[in-house]
């Protein structure tokens, strides 16, 4: 079955420290991967995507993600966390259904950045 | 703002009521989506419309009825809901949903639905 796993319900980081939010996937064929962020009382916002090419993808707000095919992972990273990065983060993978794209989302990881 | 608006933002309804959720996108996209977000559960895709045609119905109960009159508007009609239907309902849009396109989706702020 095609799926996305985010093994951590919550990640706690001190402001200024690097952060990593983990994601692993299981898909048939080439993986197309996405990260979204959800702030309180808001919808999801697109951060970045991996389609092909360079394994390190840069996105919005200083975030980047590293695609690792052998480990089937797509971890989200940021060199220096801000308190304002505190939010819910979702990893997603594209699957095909009847010739159309749809996204399968992980359960989400809550990131808490402490001053 | 993402260019996707949803109304109402909050809705409380009884199990015998009929109500509708509205979504509008101002991005010129051709695909629109309904998702259900419940606490402690992954986002659940409910329906997909591409160029106004429904391409996905993810085994959603018939008490949820979508309508897509044009590429900019999407409705979710609700009737005889159950308390377990209480959730955040998110609308999203993308340029296209066909297999050859890999466009990201843009989400609205959601409608927080409570069924009493």
Short mmCIF file of C-alpha atoms in Angstrom, two decimals:
data_model
loop_
_atom_site.label_atom_id
_atom_site.label_comp_id
_atom_site.label_asym_id
_atom_site.label_seq_id
_atom_site.Cartn_x
_atom_site.Cartn_y
_atom_site.Cartn_z
CA UNK A 1 0.00 0.00 0.00
CA UNK A 2 1.19 3.51 -0.74
CA UNK A 3 1.68 5.54 2.38
CA UNK A 4 3.52 8.29 4.21
CA UNK A 5 4.78 8.04 7.77
CA UNK A 6 5.77 10.81 10.12
CA UNK A 7 7.20 8.93 13.08
CA UNK A 8 7.20 11.82 15.53
CA UNK A 9 4.01 13.36 16.88
CA UNK A 10 5.97 16.31 18.23
CA UNK A 11 9.45 17.78 17.86
CA UNK A 12 10.83 20.26 20.38
CA UNK A 13 13.68 22.57 19.42
CA UNK A 14 15.34 25.56 21.02
CA UNK A 15 15.33 28.76 18.98
CA UNK A 16 18.47 29.09 16.91
CA UNK A 17 19.12 25.35 16.80
CA UNK A 18 18.77 23.26 13.66
CA UNK A 19 15.55 21.33 13.25
CA UNK A 20 14.57 18.14 11.44
CA UNK A 21 11.07 16.80 10.89
CA UNK A 22 11.10 13.23 9.62
CA UNK A 23 9.11 11.65 6.82
CA UNK A 24 9.32 8.25 5.15
CA UNK A 25 7.26 7.03 2.25
CA UNK A 26 6.18 3.91 0.44
CA UNK A 27 5.05 4.28 -3.17
CA UNK A 28 5.21 2.37 -6.41
CA UNK A 29 7.12 4.14 -9.16
CA UNK A 30 8.88 7.47 -8.84
CA UNK A 31 8.06 9.37 -5.65
CA UNK A 32 6.78 12.92 -5.86
CA UNK A 33 6.93 14.41 -2.39
CA UNK A 34 5.62 17.54 -0.72
CA UNK A 35 5.83 19.38 2.58
CA UNK A 36 3.06 21.60 3.93
CA UNK A 37 2.77 23.67 7.12
CA UNK A 38 -0.40 24.50 9.03
CA UNK A 39 -0.54 27.40 11.46
CA UNK A 40 -3.36 27.60 14.03
CA UNK A 41 -6.79 28.30 12.52
CA UNK A 42 -5.35 28.27 9.01
CA UNK A 43 -5.30 25.91 6.06
CA UNK A 44 -2.20 24.14 4.85
CA UNK A 45 0.51 26.16 3.13
CA UNK A 46 2.84 24.66 0.55
CA UNK A 47 6.51 24.70 1.57
CA UNK A 48 8.38 22.69 -1.06
CA UNK A 49 8.27 19.69 -3.35
CA UNK A 50 10.60 17.08 -4.81
CA UNK A 51 9.92 15.98 -8.36
CA UNK A 52 13.30 15.05 -9.78
CA UNK A 53 16.87 16.29 -9.86
CA UNK A 54 18.88 17.59 -6.91
CA UNK A 55 18.18 15.63 -3.73
CA UNK A 56 18.26 18.81 -1.64
CA UNK A 57 15.19 20.92 -2.27
CA UNK A 58 14.90 24.47 -1.01
CA UNK A 59 11.55 25.97 -0.12
CA UNK A 60 9.78 28.82 1.64
CA UNK A 61 10.77 30.44 4.96
CA UNK A 62 14.30 28.98 4.87
CA UNK A 63 13.17 25.36 4.91
CA UNK A 64 14.76 22.63 2.85
CA UNK A 65 14.23 18.92 2.50
CA UNK A 66 16.54 16.09 1.61
CA UNK A 67 15.33 13.26 -0.60
CA UNK A 68 17.02 9.93 0.12
CA UNK A 69 15.93 7.17 -2.22
CA UNK A 70 17.75 4.33 -0.47
CA UNK A 71 16.16 5.21 2.86
CA UNK A 72 12.83 6.22 1.28
CA UNK A 73 12.92 9.40 3.32
CA UNK A 74 12.19 13.07 2.73
CA UNK A 75 13.12 14.87 5.95
CA UNK A 76 12.38 18.56 6.39
CA UNK A 77 15.20 20.69 7.76
CA UNK A 78 16.08 24.22 8.74
CA UNK A 79 19.52 25.37 9.92
CA UNK A 80 18.24 27.78 12.59
CA UNK A 81 14.74 27.50 14.06
CA UNK A 82 12.52 30.47 14.87
CA UNK A 83 9.74 30.60 17.44
CA UNK A 84 7.43 31.55 14.55
CA UNK A 85 8.18 28.16 12.92
CA UNK A 86 6.04 26.51 15.60
CA UNK A 87 3.22 24.84 13.67
CA UNK A 88 1.93 21.52 12.36
CA UNK A 89 3.93 20.04 9.47
CA UNK A 90 2.62 17.54 6.96
CA UNK A 91 4.52 15.38 4.50
CA UNK A 92 2.63 14.14 1.43
CA UNK A 93 3.23 11.88 -1.54
CA UNK A 94 1.54 11.96 -4.94
CA UNK A 95 -0.26 8.81 -6.02
CA UNK A 96 -2.21 8.12 -9.17
CA UNK A 97 -5.87 7.21 -9.01
CA UNK A 98 -7.71 6.55 -12.23
CA UNK A 99 -5.25 8.66 -14.19
CA UNK A 100 -5.48 11.59 -11.81
CA UNK A 101 -3.18 12.89 -9.12
CA UNK A 102 -4.04 12.82 -5.48
CA UNK A 103 -1.98 13.41 -2.36
CA UNK A 104 -1.66 11.07 0.57
CA UNK A 105 -0.72 12.94 3.73
CA UNK A 106 1.10 11.83 6.83
CA UNK A 107 -0.51 12.31 10.23
CA UNK A 108 1.48 15.46 10.87
CA UNK A 109 4.25 16.49 13.26
CA UNK A 110 3.82 19.34 15.67
CA UNK A 111 6.95 21.48 15.87
CA UNK A 112 7.44 23.51 19.02
CA UNK A 113 10.31 26.02 19.02
CA UNK A 114 11.13 27.37 22.46
CA UNK A 115 12.77 30.76 23.09
CA UNK B 1 -3.68 34.59 1.90
CA UNK B 2 -3.54 31.63 -0.49
CA UNK B 3 -6.27 32.77 -2.90
CA UNK B 4 -8.72 30.15 -1.66
CA UNK B 5 -11.60 31.30 0.52
CA UNK B 6 -14.09 29.23 2.48
CA UNK B 7 -17.38 30.17 4.11
CA UNK B 8 -18.53 29.88 6.73
CA UNK B 9 -15.45 29.58 8.92
CA UNK B 10 -17.45 27.98 11.72
CA UNK B 11 -20.69 26.02 11.57
CA UNK B 12 -22.74 24.32 14.24
CA UNK B 13 -25.58 22.16 13.01
CA UNK B 14 -27.98 19.59 14.35
CA UNK B 15 -28.19 16.12 12.91
CA UNK B 16 -31.42 16.91 11.07
CA UNK B 17 -30.22 20.16 9.49
CA UNK B 18 -29.18 20.80 5.92
CA UNK B 19 -26.31 23.18 5.32
CA UNK B 20 -23.73 23.91 2.64
CA UNK B 21 -20.04 24.78 2.72
CA UNK B 22 -18.68 27.06 0.04
CA UNK B 23 -15.21 27.32 -1.45
CA UNK B 24 -13.98 29.82 -4.00
CA UNK B 25 -10.56 30.06 -5.60
CA UNK B 26 -9.16 33.16 -7.28
CA UNK B 27 -6.09 31.48 -8.78
CA UNK B 28 -7.39 30.41 -12.18
CA UNK B 29 -6.98 26.76 -11.25
CA UNK B 30 -8.84 23.87 -12.83
CA UNK B 31 -8.84 21.31 -10.04
CA UNK B 32 -10.57 21.56 -6.66
CA UNK B 33 -10.58 19.25 -3.66
CA UNK B 34 -12.45 18.63 -0.40
CA UNK B 35 -10.55 17.21 2.57
CA UNK B 36 -11.63 16.26 6.08
CA UNK B 37 -9.21 16.94 8.93
CA UNK B 38 -10.01 15.25 12.23
CA UNK B 39 -7.92 15.40 15.38
CA UNK B 40 -5.16 12.80 15.56
CA UNK B 41 -5.89 11.51 12.03
CA UNK B 42 -4.25 12.15 8.66
CA UNK B 43 -5.98 14.41 6.20
CA UNK B 44 -8.67 12.47 4.36
CA UNK B 45 -9.31 13.27 0.73
CA UNK B 46 -13.06 13.29 0.07
CA UNK B 47 -13.66 14.53 -3.47
CA UNK B 48 -11.69 15.79 -6.46
CA UNK B 49 -13.00 17.81 -9.37
CA UNK B 50 -10.91 18.45 -12.47
CA UNK B 51 -12.30 20.85 -15.05
CA UNK B 52 -15.67 20.57 -13.24
CA UNK B 53 -15.78 16.78 -13.57
CA UNK B 54 -15.67 14.65 -10.44
CA UNK B 55 -12.64 12.37 -10.65
CA UNK B 56 -12.52 11.03 -7.12
CA UNK B 57 -15.07 10.02 -4.53
CA UNK B 58 -13.12 8.46 -1.73
CA UNK B 59 -15.94 6.27 -0.38
CA UNK B 60 -17.61 9.25 1.21
CA UNK B 61 -21.08 8.69 2.75
CA UNK B 62 -23.97 10.05 0.72
CA UNK B 63 -24.84 12.55 3.44
CA UNK B 64 -21.99 14.58 1.92
CA UNK B 65 -22.86 15.82 -1.57
CA UNK B 66 -20.37 17.90 -3.57
CA UNK B 67 -21.19 20.34 -6.33
CA UNK B 68 -18.82 22.09 -8.70
CA UNK B 69 -20.72 24.53 -10.94
CA UNK B 70 -17.54 25.99 -12.44
CA UNK B 71 -13.79 25.77 -11.97
CA UNK B 72 -13.77 28.56 -9.39
CA UNK B 73 -16.46 27.34 -7.03
CA UNK B 74 -16.95 24.18 -5.02
CA UNK B 75 -19.72 23.36 -2.59
CA UNK B 76 -20.21 20.61 -0.03
CA UNK B 77 -23.88 20.03 0.79
CA UNK B 78 -24.50 18.45 4.17
CA UNK B 79 -27.60 16.65 5.45
CA UNK B 80 -28.42 14.31 8.32
CA UNK B 81 -24.85 14.36 9.59
CA UNK B 82 -23.56 12.41 12.56
CA UNK B 83 -21.53 13.74 15.51
CA UNK B 84 -18.45 11.90 14.18
CA UNK B 85 -18.62 14.16 11.12
CA UNK B 86 -17.46 17.04 13.30
CA UNK B 87 -14.10 18.14 11.86
CA UNK B 88 -12.27 20.82 9.94
CA UNK B 89 -13.25 20.69 6.27
CA UNK B 90 -10.58 22.01 3.97
CA UNK B 91 -10.91 23.03 0.37
CA UNK B 92 -7.91 23.13 -1.96
CA UNK B 93 -7.19 23.91 -5.57
CA UNK B 94 -4.40 23.21 -8.03
CA UNK B 95 -3.64 24.08 -11.62
CA UNK B 96 -4.62 20.62 -12.83
CA UNK B 97 -5.13 17.15 -11.42
CA UNK B 98 -4.31 15.04 -14.45
CA UNK B 99 -1.50 12.56 -14.11
CA UNK B 100 1.04 14.49 -16.17
CA UNK B 101 0.93 17.54 -13.92
CA UNK B 102 2.64 17.78 -10.56
CA UNK B 103 1.26 21.02 -9.27
CA UNK B 104 1.07 21.79 -5.58
CA UNK B 105 -2.28 22.38 -3.96
CA UNK B 106 -3.36 25.63 -2.33
CA UNK B 107 -5.62 25.35 0.69
CA UNK B 108 -8.33 27.52 2.14
CA UNK B 109 -8.56 28.22 5.89
CA UNK B 110 -11.21 25.57 6.42
CA UNK B 111 -14.68 25.39 7.93
CA UNK B 112 -14.82 24.12 11.50
CA UNK B 113 -17.96 21.98 11.61
CA UNK B 114 -19.60 20.83 14.83
CA UNK B 115 -22.53 18.41 14.63
CA UNK B 116 -24.68 18.32 17.75
#
